[in-house]
Coordinates of C-alpha atoms in Angstrom, one line a residue:
Chain G
M194 CA 69.5 78.7 93.9
S195 CA 71.9 77.9 91.1
D196 CA 74.6 79.8 92.8
Y197 CA 74.8 77.3 95.6
K198 CA 76.1 74.1 94.2
N199 CA 77.9 72.4 97.1
F200 CA 77.4 73.4 100.7
T201 CA 78.8 72.2 104.0
M202 CA 76.6 70.8 106.7
N203 CA 77.4 70.2 110.3
F204 CA 76.0 66.9 111.7
G205 CA 76.2 66.4 115.5
P206 CA 77.8 66.2 118.0
Q207 CA 74.4 66.6 119.7
H208 CA 72.3 64.6 117.3
P209 CA 70.5 61.5 118.5
A210 CA 71.5 59.5 115.4
A211 CA 75.1 60.3 115.9
H212 CA 75.3 57.6 118.6
G213 CA 77.0 59.7 121.1
V214 CA 79.3 62.5 120.2
L215 CA 80.1 62.2 116.6
R216 CA 80.6 65.4 114.7
L217 CA 80.4 65.1 110.9
I218 CA 81.3 67.8 108.4
L219 CA 79.3 66.8 105.4
E220 CA 79.9 68.3 102.0
M221 CA 76.5 68.2 100.3
D222 CA 75.5 68.5 96.7
G223 CA 71.7 69.0 97.2
E224 CA 70.9 65.9 99.2
V225 CA 73.8 63.8 98.0
I226 CA 76.9 63.5 100.1
R227 CA 80.1 64.4 98.3
S228 CA 82.4 63.8 101.3
A229 CA 82.2 63.3 105.0
D230 CA 84.8 64.3 107.6
P231 CA 84.2 62.8 111.0
H232 CA 85.5 64.8 113.9
I233 CA 86.1 62.5 116.8
G234 CA 87.7 62.8 120.2
L235 CA 84.9 64.6 122.0
L236 CA 84.9 61.6 124.5
H237 CA 88.7 61.2 124.6
R238 CA 89.6 60.4 128.2
A239 CA 93.2 59.2 127.6
T240 CA 92.5 55.8 128.9
E241 CA 95.8 54.5 127.6
K242 CA 97.7 57.2 129.5
L243 CA 95.7 56.7 132.7
A244 CA 96.4 53.0 132.5
E245 CA 100.1 53.7 132.5
S246 CA 99.8 55.3 135.9
K247 CA 97.8 52.6 137.7
P248 CA 98.6 49.1 138.8
Y249 CA 97.3 46.4 136.5
N250 CA 94.2 45.4 138.4
Q251 CA 93.0 49.0 138.8
N252 CA 92.7 49.3 135.0
I253 CA 90.1 46.6 134.6
G254 CA 87.4 49.1 135.4
Y255 CA 88.6 51.4 132.6
M256 CA 88.1 48.6 130.1
D257 CA 84.4 48.5 130.8
R258 CA 84.1 52.1 130.0
L259 CA 85.7 51.8 126.5
D260 CA 83.0 50.1 124.6
Y261 CA 80.3 50.7 127.1
V262 CA 77.8 48.3 125.6
S263 CA 80.1 45.3 125.4
M264 CA 81.8 45.7 128.8
M265 CA 83.0 42.2 129.6
C266 CA 84.6 41.6 126.2
N267 CA 86.9 44.5 126.7
E268 CA 87.9 43.3 130.1
H269 CA 88.5 39.9 128.5
A270 CA 91.2 41.2 126.1
Y271 CA 92.9 43.1 128.9
V272 CA 93.1 40.1 131.3
L273 CA 94.2 37.8 128.5
A274 CA 97.1 40.2 127.8
I275 CA 98.2 40.1 131.5
E276 CA 97.9 36.3 131.6
D277 CA 99.9 36.0 128.4
I278 CA 102.8 38.0 129.7
M279 CA 102.7 36.1 133.0
K280 CA 102.3 32.8 131.2
L281 CA 99.5 32.1 133.7
D282 CA 97.1 29.2 133.3
I283 CA 93.6 29.7 134.6
P284 CA 91.0 27.2 135.9
E285 CA 88.7 25.6 133.4
R286 CA 85.6 26.8 135.1
S287 CA 86.6 30.5 134.8
K288 CA 87.2 30.0 131.1
Y289 CA 83.6 28.7 130.7
I290 CA 82.3 31.6 132.8
R291 CA 84.2 34.1 130.7
V292 CA 83.0 32.6 127.5
M293 CA 79.4 32.5 128.7
F294 CA 79.5 36.2 129.7
D295 CA 81.3 37.1 126.5
E296 CA 78.3 35.7 124.6
I297 CA 75.8 37.3 127.0
T298 CA 77.7 40.6 126.3
R299 CA 77.4 39.9 122.5
I300 CA 73.7 39.6 122.8
L301 CA 73.5 42.7 125.0
N302 CA 75.5 44.6 122.4
H303 CA 73.6 43.4 119.4
L304 CA 70.2 44.1 121.1
L305 CA 71.2 47.7 121.7
W306 CA 72.6 48.0 118.2
L307 CA 69.4 46.5 116.8
G308 CA 67.1 48.7 118.8
A309 CA 69.1 51.9 118.1
H310 CA 69.6 51.1 114.4
A311 CA 65.9 50.4 113.9
L312 CA 64.9 53.5 115.8
D313 CA 67.3 55.6 113.6
I314 CA 65.7 54.3 110.5
G315 CA 62.2 54.7 111.8
A316 CA 61.0 51.5 113.5
M317 CA 60.1 52.3 117.1
S318 CA 58.8 49.1 118.5
V319 CA 62.0 47.0 118.1
F320 CA 63.8 49.3 120.5
L321 CA 61.3 48.5 123.2
Y322 CA 61.4 44.8 122.6
A323 CA 65.2 44.8 122.6
F324 CA 65.4 46.6 125.9
R325 CA 63.0 44.1 127.4
E326 CA 65.5 41.3 126.8
R327 CA 68.5 43.5 127.7
E328 CA 66.9 43.9 131.2
D329 CA 67.2 40.2 131.9
L330 CA 70.8 40.0 130.8
M331 CA 71.7 43.1 132.8
D332 CA 70.3 41.2 135.8
C333 CA 72.8 38.4 135.1
Y334 CA 75.6 41.0 135.1
E335 CA 74.2 42.3 138.4
A336 CA 73.9 38.9 139.9
V337 CA 77.6 38.1 139.4
S338 CA 79.2 41.5 139.9
G339 CA 76.8 43.8 141.7
T340 CA 76.6 46.2 138.8
R341 CA 74.4 46.3 135.7
M342 CA 77.0 47.6 133.3
H343 CA 80.5 48.3 134.4
A344 CA 81.1 45.0 136.0
T345 CA 84.9 44.7 136.5
Y346 CA 84.2 41.0 136.8
Y347 CA 87.1 39.4 134.9
R348 CA 90.4 39.3 136.8
P349 CA 93.8 38.1 135.9
G350 CA 93.6 34.4 136.9
G351 CA 89.9 34.0 136.5
V352 CA 86.8 35.9 137.5
A353 CA 86.1 38.0 140.6
K354 CA 83.4 35.8 142.1
D355 CA 81.8 32.4 141.5
L356 CA 78.3 32.3 140.0
P357 CA 75.7 32.8 142.7
N358 CA 73.5 29.9 143.7
I359 CA 70.4 32.2 144.1
M360 CA 69.1 34.6 141.6
P361 CA 68.1 38.0 143.2
K362 CA 64.3 38.5 143.1
Y363 CA 62.0 41.5 142.8
M364 CA 60.6 42.5 146.1
L365 CA 57.1 43.6 147.0
N366 CA 56.9 47.4 146.6
K367 CA 54.3 50.2 146.5
N368 CA 54.0 50.0 142.7
Q369 CA 53.6 46.3 142.3
N370 CA 51.3 43.9 144.1
L371 CA 52.0 40.4 145.1
D372 CA 50.7 38.9 141.8
Q373 CA 52.8 41.2 139.7
V374 CA 55.9 40.5 141.7
E375 CA 55.4 36.8 141.5
K376 CA 55.0 37.1 137.7
L377 CA 58.3 38.9 137.5
N378 CA 60.0 36.3 139.6
Y379 CA 58.7 33.3 137.8
N380 CA 62.2 32.2 136.5
R381 CA 64.2 33.5 139.5
E382 CA 63.5 30.7 141.9
G383 CA 66.7 28.8 141.1
S384 CA 70.3 29.7 140.6
L385 CA 71.8 32.2 138.1
L386 CA 72.4 29.3 135.7
D387 CA 68.7 28.3 135.8
F388 CA 67.8 31.9 135.1
I389 CA 70.1 32.0 132.1
D390 CA 68.8 28.6 130.9
S391 CA 65.2 29.9 130.9
F392 CA 66.3 33.1 129.1
I393 CA 68.1 31.0 126.4
D394 CA 65.0 28.9 126.0
R395 CA 62.8 31.8 125.1
F396 CA 65.4 34.0 123.4
P397 CA 65.3 32.4 119.9
K398 CA 61.6 33.2 119.8
N399 CA 62.3 36.8 120.7
V400 CA 64.7 37.0 117.8
D401 CA 62.0 35.6 115.6
E402 CA 59.8 38.5 116.8
Y403 CA 62.4 41.1 115.8
E404 CA 62.9 39.4 112.5
N405 CA 59.1 39.4 111.9
L406 CA 59.1 43.1 112.3
L407 CA 62.1 43.8 110.1
T408 CA 63.6 41.1 107.9
D409 CA 60.8 41.2 105.2
N410 CA 59.7 44.7 106.0
R411 CA 59.5 46.7 102.8
I412 CA 60.6 50.0 104.4
W413 CA 63.4 48.3 106.3
K414 CA 64.7 46.8 103.1
Q415 CA 64.4 50.1 101.2
R416 CA 66.5 51.8 103.8
T417 CA 69.2 49.1 104.1
V418 CA 69.6 47.1 100.9
G419 CA 72.4 48.4 98.8
I420 CA 73.4 51.0 101.3
G421 CA 77.1 51.2 102.3
V422 CA 78.3 48.4 100.1
V423 CA 81.9 47.3 100.8
S424 CA 83.7 44.7 98.8
P425 CA 85.6 41.9 100.6
D426 CA 89.0 43.1 99.5
R427 CA 88.2 46.7 100.4
A428 CA 86.9 45.6 103.8
I429 CA 90.2 43.9 104.6
D430 CA 92.2 46.9 103.4
L431 CA 90.1 49.3 105.5
G432 CA 90.8 47.2 108.6
F433 CA 87.3 45.9 109.1
T434 CA 86.8 43.2 111.6
G435 CA 83.8 41.4 113.1
P436 CA 80.3 41.7 111.6
M437 CA 81.5 44.5 109.3
L438 CA 84.0 42.1 107.6
R439 CA 81.7 39.1 107.7
G440 CA 78.9 41.1 106.2
S441 CA 81.2 41.6 103.2
G442 CA 81.5 37.8 102.8
V443 CA 84.9 37.2 104.5
E444 CA 84.8 34.3 106.8
W445 CA 86.9 35.5 109.7
D446 CA 86.0 35.1 113.3
L447 CA 88.7 35.0 116.0
R448 CA 86.6 32.6 118.0
K449 CA 87.2 30.0 115.2
K450 CA 90.5 31.2 113.8
E451 CA 92.4 31.9 116.9
P452 CA 90.3 30.2 119.5
Y453 CA 91.0 31.6 122.9
E454 CA 89.7 30.1 126.2
I455 CA 87.4 27.1 125.4
Y456 CA 85.8 28.2 122.1
K457 CA 87.3 25.2 120.3
N458 CA 85.2 22.9 122.5
L459 CA 82.0 24.6 121.5
E460 CA 79.8 24.1 118.5
F461 CA 78.6 27.2 116.7
D462 CA 78.5 28.6 113.2
I463 CA 79.9 31.8 111.7
P464 CA 77.3 33.6 109.6
I465 CA 78.6 35.6 106.7
G466 CA 76.9 38.0 104.2
T467 CA 77.1 38.0 100.4
E468 CA 76.5 41.6 99.3
G469 CA 78.4 43.6 101.9
D470 CA 75.5 46.1 102.3
S471 CA 73.7 47.2 105.5
Y472 CA 71.0 44.6 105.1
D473 CA 73.6 41.8 105.1
R474 CA 75.3 43.1 108.1
Y475 CA 71.9 43.2 109.8
L476 CA 71.3 39.6 108.9
V477 CA 74.7 38.6 110.1
R478 CA 74.2 40.2 113.5
M479 CA 70.8 38.7 113.9
Q480 CA 72.2 35.2 113.2
E481 CA 75.1 35.9 115.6
M482 CA 72.6 36.4 118.4
R483 CA 71.1 33.0 117.7
E484 CA 74.6 31.4 117.6
S485 CA 75.5 33.2 120.9
A486 CA 72.5 31.7 122.5
K487 CA 73.7 28.2 121.4
I488 CA 77.1 28.9 123.0
I489 CA 75.6 30.1 126.2
K490 CA 73.5 27.0 126.4
Q491 CA 76.5 24.8 126.0
C492 CA 78.5 26.7 128.7
C493 CA 75.5 26.6 131.0
D494 CA 75.2 22.8 130.7
W495 CA 79.0 22.4 131.4
L496 CA 79.0 24.8 134.3
K497 CA 76.0 23.1 136.0
N498 CA 78.1 19.9 136.3
D499 CA 81.3 21.5 137.5
N500 CA 82.5 22.6 140.9
G501 CA 86.0 23.8 140.1
D502 CA 87.8 27.0 141.1
F503 CA 86.7 30.2 139.5
I504 CA 90.0 32.0 140.0
S505 CA 93.6 30.9 140.1
S506 CA 95.0 29.9 143.5
N507 CA 98.2 31.8 142.9
N508 CA 97.9 34.4 145.6
K509 CA 100.6 36.6 144.0
I510 CA 98.0 37.7 141.5
A511 CA 94.6 36.7 142.9
P512 CA 93.5 37.8 146.3
P513 CA 93.4 35.0 149.0
D514 CA 90.2 33.8 150.6
R515 CA 88.8 36.3 153.0
D516 CA 88.4 33.9 155.9
D517 CA 91.8 32.6 155.3
M518 CA 93.2 36.1 155.4
K519 CA 92.1 36.6 159.0
E520 CA 93.8 33.5 160.3
N521 CA 96.8 33.0 158.1
M522 CA 99.8 35.3 158.1
E523 CA 100.9 34.3 154.6
S524 CA 97.4 35.2 153.2
L525 CA 97.5 38.5 155.1
I526 CA 100.8 39.5 153.5
H527 CA 99.6 38.5 150.1
H528 CA 96.4 40.5 150.5
F529 CA 98.3 43.6 151.7
K530 CA 100.8 43.4 148.9
L531 CA 98.2 42.8 146.2
F532 CA 96.0 45.7 147.2
S533 CA 98.8 48.2 147.9
E534 CA 101.5 47.7 145.4
G535 CA 99.9 45.2 143.1
Y536 CA 102.0 42.6 141.2
C537 CA 104.9 43.0 138.8
L538 CA 104.8 41.4 135.4
P539 CA 107.9 40.0 133.7
V540 CA 109.4 42.2 131.0
G541 CA 107.7 41.6 127.6
E542 CA 105.1 42.6 125.2
T543 CA 102.0 41.0 123.8
Y544 CA 99.1 41.6 121.6
K545 CA 95.9 39.8 122.6
C546 CA 92.6 40.1 120.9
V547 CA 89.1 38.8 121.4
E548 CA 86.2 38.7 119.0
A549 CA 84.2 41.5 120.7
P550 CA 80.7 42.1 119.4
K551 CA 81.9 44.9 117.1
G552 CA 85.0 43.2 115.8
E553 CA 88.5 42.6 116.9
F554 CA 89.2 44.2 120.3
G555 CA 92.9 44.1 120.9
I556 CA 95.2 45.0 123.7
Y557 CA 98.9 45.7 122.9
M558 CA 100.6 45.7 126.2
I559 CA 104.3 46.4 126.9
S560 CA 105.6 45.6 130.4
D561 CA 109.0 46.8 131.6
G562 CA 108.8 44.6 134.7
A563 CA 106.8 47.1 136.8
N564 CA 103.5 46.9 138.6
K565 CA 101.9 49.1 135.9
P566 CA 101.7 48.6 132.2
Y567 CA 104.5 50.6 130.4
R568 CA 102.3 51.1 127.4
L569 CA 98.8 50.0 126.8
K570 CA 97.4 50.4 123.3
I571 CA 93.8 49.6 122.8
R572 CA 92.8 48.5 119.3
A573 CA 89.2 49.4 119.1
P574 CA 87.2 47.8 116.3
G575 CA 85.1 50.9 115.8
F576 CA 88.0 53.1 115.0
P577 CA 88.8 51.8 111.5
H578 CA 85.1 51.3 110.8
L579 CA 84.4 55.0 111.4
A580 CA 87.5 56.0 109.5
S581 CA 85.9 54.4 106.4
L582 CA 82.7 56.5 106.8
D583 CA 83.7 58.9 104.2
E584 CA 84.1 56.2 101.7
M585 CA 80.9 54.4 102.6
V586 CA 78.6 57.5 102.5
K587 CA 80.0 59.0 99.3
G588 CA 77.2 59.3 96.8
H589 CA 74.5 58.3 99.2
M590 CA 71.7 60.6 100.4
L591 CA 71.8 62.4 103.7
S592 CA 69.3 60.0 105.3
D593 CA 71.6 57.1 104.4
V594 CA 74.3 58.6 106.6
V595 CA 72.2 57.6 109.6
T596 CA 71.8 54.1 108.2
I597 CA 75.6 53.7 107.8
I598 CA 76.4 55.1 111.2
G599 CA 73.9 52.6 112.5
T600 CA 75.2 49.6 110.6
Q601 CA 78.8 50.4 111.7
D602 CA 77.7 50.0 115.3
I603 CA 79.5 53.0 116.5
V604 CA 80.2 53.5 120.1
F605 CA 82.4 56.5 121.1
G606 CA 83.7 55.1 124.3
E607 CA 86.0 52.8 122.3
I608 CA 86.7 55.1 119.4
D609 CA 87.8 58.0 121.4
R610 CA 89.2 56.0 124.3
Chain U
M85 CA 108.5 31.3 110.7
N86 CA 111.5 30.8 108.4
K87 CA 109.7 32.0 105.3
I88 CA 109.5 35.5 106.8
R89 CA 113.1 35.4 107.8
E90 CA 114.2 34.3 104.3
L91 CA 112.1 36.9 102.6
L92 CA 113.2 39.8 104.8
E93 CA 116.9 38.8 104.9
G94 CA 119.0 41.9 104.7
H95 CA 116.1 44.3 105.3
I96 CA 115.6 43.8 109.0
I97 CA 117.7 44.6 112.1
D98 CA 116.1 42.1 114.5
Y99 CA 113.9 39.0 114.4
I100 CA 112.2 37.7 117.5
E101 CA 109.6 35.0 118.1
S102 CA 107.7 36.0 121.2
D103 CA 103.9 36.1 121.4
M104 CA 104.1 36.7 117.6
T105 CA 106.8 37.1 115.1
T106 CA 108.4 40.5 115.8
V107 CA 110.8 42.2 113.4
T108 CA 112.6 45.5 113.8
V109 CA 113.3 47.5 110.8
D110 CA 115.2 50.7 110.0
K111 CA 113.1 53.6 108.8
S112 CA 114.6 53.5 105.3
K113 CA 113.5 49.9 104.9
L114 CA 110.1 50.2 106.5
K115 CA 108.0 50.5 103.4
K116 CA 110.0 47.9 101.5
V117 CA 109.5 45.4 104.3
L118 CA 105.8 46.1 104.7
S119 CA 105.1 45.8 101.0
L120 CA 107.1 42.6 100.8
L121 CA 105.0 41.2 103.7
K122 CA 101.8 42.4 102.0
D123 CA 102.4 41.1 98.5
D124 CA 104.2 37.8 99.1
I125 CA 101.9 35.1 97.9
D126 CA 102.7 32.8 100.9
L127 CA 102.3 35.5 103.5
K128 CA 99.6 38.0 102.3
F129 CA 99.7 40.3 105.3
T130 CA 97.0 42.4 103.7
Q131 CA 95.4 43.9 106.8
L132 CA 96.9 46.5 109.0
I133 CA 95.2 45.7 112.3
D134 CA 96.9 48.3 114.4
L135 CA 99.5 51.0 114.2
C136 CA 100.7 52.8 117.3
A137 CA 103.6 54.8 118.7
V138 CA 105.4 54.0 121.9
D139 CA 107.6 56.4 123.9
Y140 CA 110.4 54.4 125.4
V141 CA 112.0 57.3 127.3
E142 CA 111.1 56.1 130.8
Y143 CA 111.4 52.4 130.1
G144 CA 112.7 50.5 133.1
D145 CA 112.6 53.6 135.4
S146 CA 111.2 53.0 138.8
E147 CA 109.6 55.6 141.1
W148 CA 110.4 53.6 144.2
Q149 CA 114.2 53.2 144.2
T150 CA 116.5 53.9 147.1
K151 CA 120.2 53.1 147.3
E152 CA 120.4 53.2 151.1
A153 CA 118.0 53.4 154.0
T154 CA 116.0 56.6 153.9
S155 CA 114.9 58.8 156.6
T156 CA 112.1 60.2 154.4
G157 CA 110.5 56.7 154.2
Y158 CA 107.2 56.8 152.5
N159 CA 107.7 60.3 151.0
R160 CA 109.5 58.7 148.1
G161 CA 107.4 57.7 145.1
I162 CA 104.8 60.4 145.6
R163 CA 106.0 62.7 142.9
P164 CA 105.3 61.1 139.6
S165 CA 108.2 60.8 137.2
S166 CA 106.2 62.6 134.5
H167 CA 105.6 65.8 136.5
S168 CA 107.3 68.3 134.3
R169 CA 105.2 71.0 132.8
I170 CA 105.5 72.5 129.4
D171 CA 107.0 75.9 129.5
F172 CA 105.0 77.5 126.6
S173 CA 107.8 80.0 125.8
N174 CA 110.2 77.2 124.8
E175 CA 109.0 73.7 124.4
T176 CA 112.2 72.1 125.6
N177 CA 110.7 70.1 128.4
E178 CA 108.8 67.9 126.1
D179 CA 111.7 67.3 123.9
E180 CA 112.8 64.2 125.7
Y181 CA 111.4 61.2 123.9
D182 CA 112.4 57.9 122.4
L183 CA 109.7 57.0 120.0
C184 CA 109.0 53.8 118.2
V185 CA 106.2 53.0 115.8
T186 CA 104.7 49.5 115.9
Y187 CA 102.7 47.9 113.1
H188 CA 100.5 44.9 113.7
L189 CA 99.7 43.0 110.5
L190 CA 97.3 40.2 109.9
S191 CA 97.1 37.7 107.1
I192 CA 93.5 36.6 106.8
T193 CA 94.4 34.1 104.1
H194 CA 97.1 32.3 106.2
N195 CA 95.8 33.1 109.7
Q196 CA 99.0 34.6 110.8
R197 CA 100.1 37.8 112.6
I198 CA 103.3 39.8 112.6
R199 CA 104.6 42.8 114.4
V200 CA 106.9 45.3 112.8
K201 CA 108.7 47.8 115.0
C202 CA 110.5 50.8 113.7
F203 CA 112.5 53.1 116.0
L204 CA 112.8 56.8 115.3
D205 CA 116.2 58.5 115.4
D206 CA 116.8 61.1 118.0
D207 CA 117.0 64.0 115.6
S208 CA 114.0 63.3 113.4
L209 CA 110.4 62.6 114.0
I210 CA 109.7 61.8 110.4
I211 CA 108.7 58.4 109.2
P212 CA 107.3 57.3 105.9
S213 CA 103.5 57.0 105.8
V214 CA 102.0 53.6 104.8
T215 CA 98.6 55.0 103.8
D216 CA 99.3 54.0 100.2
L217 CA 99.8 50.3 101.3
F218 CA 97.0 50.1 103.8
A219 CA 93.9 52.2 103.8
S220 CA 93.4 51.7 107.5
A221 CA 96.7 53.5 108.3
D222 CA 95.0 56.8 107.6
W223 CA 93.5 57.4 111.0
Y224 CA 96.0 55.4 113.0
E225 CA 98.8 57.7 111.7
R226 CA 96.7 60.7 112.5
E227 CA 96.4 59.3 116.0
A228 CA 100.1 58.6 116.4
Y229 CA 100.8 62.1 115.2
D230 CA 98.3 63.7 117.6
L231 CA 99.3 61.8 120.7
F232 CA 103.1 61.4 120.1
G233 CA 104.0 63.9 117.4
V234 CA 105.3 61.4 114.9
L235 CA 105.3 63.0 111.5
F236 CA 104.2 60.6 108.7
E237 CA 105.8 61.7 105.4
G238 CA 103.3 61.3 102.6
H239 CA 100.2 61.3 104.6
N240 CA 97.9 63.7 102.9
D241 CA 95.7 64.8 105.8
L242 CA 97.9 64.7 108.9
R243 CA 95.6 66.6 111.3
R244 CA 95.0 66.1 115.0
I245 CA 92.2 63.6 115.6
L246 CA 91.6 62.9 119.3
T247 CA 92.6 66.0 121.2
D248 CA 90.7 69.2 121.3
Y249 CA 90.8 71.8 118.5
G250 CA 93.8 74.0 119.2
F251 CA 95.5 71.6 121.6
I252 CA 99.2 72.1 122.3
G253 CA 101.6 69.3 122.9
H254 CA 101.6 65.6 122.4
P255 CA 99.9 64.1 125.5
F256 CA 100.9 60.5 125.3
R257 CA 104.6 61.2 125.5
K258 CA 106.0 60.1 128.8
K259 CA 107.2 63.5 129.7
F260 CA 103.7 65.0 129.2
P261 CA 102.1 65.4 132.7
L262 CA 99.2 63.1 133.4
V263 CA 97.1 66.0 134.7
G264 CA 97.8 68.0 131.6
N265 CA 98.9 71.6 131.2
T266 CA 95.7 73.5 130.8
Q267 CA 92.1 73.3 132.0
V268 CA 89.0 74.9 130.7
R269 CA 86.1 76.5 132.5
Y270 CA 83.2 78.8 131.7
D271 CA 83.9 82.3 132.8
P272 CA 80.6 84.0 133.6
E273 CA 82.2 87.5 133.3
Q274 CA 83.7 87.1 129.9
R275 CA 80.7 84.9 129.0
R276 CA 82.9 82.3 127.3
V277 CA 85.0 79.2 127.9
V278 CA 88.5 80.1 129.0
N279 CA 91.7 78.2 129.0
E280 CA 93.9 78.5 132.1
P281 CA 96.9 76.6 133.6
V282 CA 95.9 73.5 135.4
D283 CA 95.6 73.8 139.2
I284 CA 95.6 70.0 140.0
E285 CA 98.7 68.9 142.0
P286 CA 100.2 65.9 140.2
R287 CA 100.6 62.9 142.6
T288 CA 101.1 59.2 142.4
L289 CA 98.7 57.0 144.3
V290 CA 100.7 53.8 143.8
P291 CA 104.3 54.2 142.8
K292 CA 105.8 52.4 139.9
V293 CA 107.8 49.5 141.3
I294 CA 110.1 47.1 139.4
R295 CA 110.9 43.9 141.2
K296 CA 113.4 41.6 139.8
K297 CA 112.7 38.0 140.5

């Protein structure tokens, strides 16, 4: 045995705790990690290159598929970049809708993170609870866009459709009798906003449930406290953003610091950690879910009393009304132009970022005046996070690698792009 | 912001206020400028948010241009401008490029952003690495090397990062074909995965159009 001091171990890419397709080459000294070399790119689809060959609107769908658990936040950064180059102002209502769905997305993301993270460390039940709530939020996605995940809902100038006045219901089927179906439909009698309202009313209690299971759980604390500690200065240097940065005690949130859309009208707090370990990042994300619920509530109340436009009336970038298109020559031309050639942006470049659930999701877009982006660089928050994995796992045990991958909230769609 | 202008006087080629302060620097002054921005007490651009390369070789080219009325009509614009294939015997086709490296810095202390652009000369792909100034530059530079072939001098682990093991070429350059050069499939006879030239015909669904208003 004494002959074998250090040895190399291959972790992934087909490992459930690798959160997708992460391949790690670990240099081990017994059970202690000496160094980790992440091999990424197994999910590389060249999104940025594909985007250069397509008109602006056709790329929105690619954005969903980057960080595929926070779909609408990705779209948001992309449409913001287009609107910034165009200097386009969008209706107030669409801003509120976007913010509301950004926060719904944040809860969706954090729920999946929580479930998967807990499952990795050995707590099964949280995963099931988290997916119970995710189901309802997916239904909100479906109600506005027709799809549960890859919504393509945000458009330059606003959003694709207005919020529906009826919430889709479960139908009687061979597996569920009338009683069961009525139970499932109890909060689906009103509009989408009523449904979201009822969700937000019960959601803080759900978060209490998760916290009951984990926050003071001895095993949970043993697995997370003191694991993957990053100091504030080091976190900044490593390019951390979002909960990873806030977990280290840096108060930085783009929703407060560079408020886009209508975040400056809303009341919410930014939770930060003190120790910079995995447990603090867990606490930060849990608190963020509660804050998101507050934001959704405020947006909901505002939207209920508003009947404005959901998309810009500028038909050079937003499609005209369908009925109008059949009667009006001008609208017909606009429609044809928009869906064949698209629209051209003025020459310019911009960097627009949003506070995505994982951190700063940025779009650096260069336009040479064409109907396609000349260059689209996607700044994915997970990329610098994963780059620091080597530093974070050094000296920890093999089992802590799983904790640290979990606490970084790694999703390969955005890292590999 | 005038403070930046004052500080960088003599070190920068160009200064623009667009969506954010954008400065253009020469390669020889790049590290000087970045360290000035990072260390100045009133600026403190301590975080490198993003680093990426841009290939400007087709900037402003349109696929949908005619000088006079055409009898071929809608046949134009079908062939993408980046249709050339690499000839593996000599890599001359891919040699046409006009690269620029863009740095996005963020000052968390003063809530301010800046963009630093650095164009590469035609004859050299080498640019100094900034990994000693910003830890986050490590992977970003590997990515820019992988996708564009920019060589970062002083980076101590400049390997490919996103493309496959053994990949040839730098796929995000404009002259690299969108459909790629090779494709892989499992060959049941040889009982292994084989690489072969790609058999997809490159085509453009929507031509690139530039309309001047």
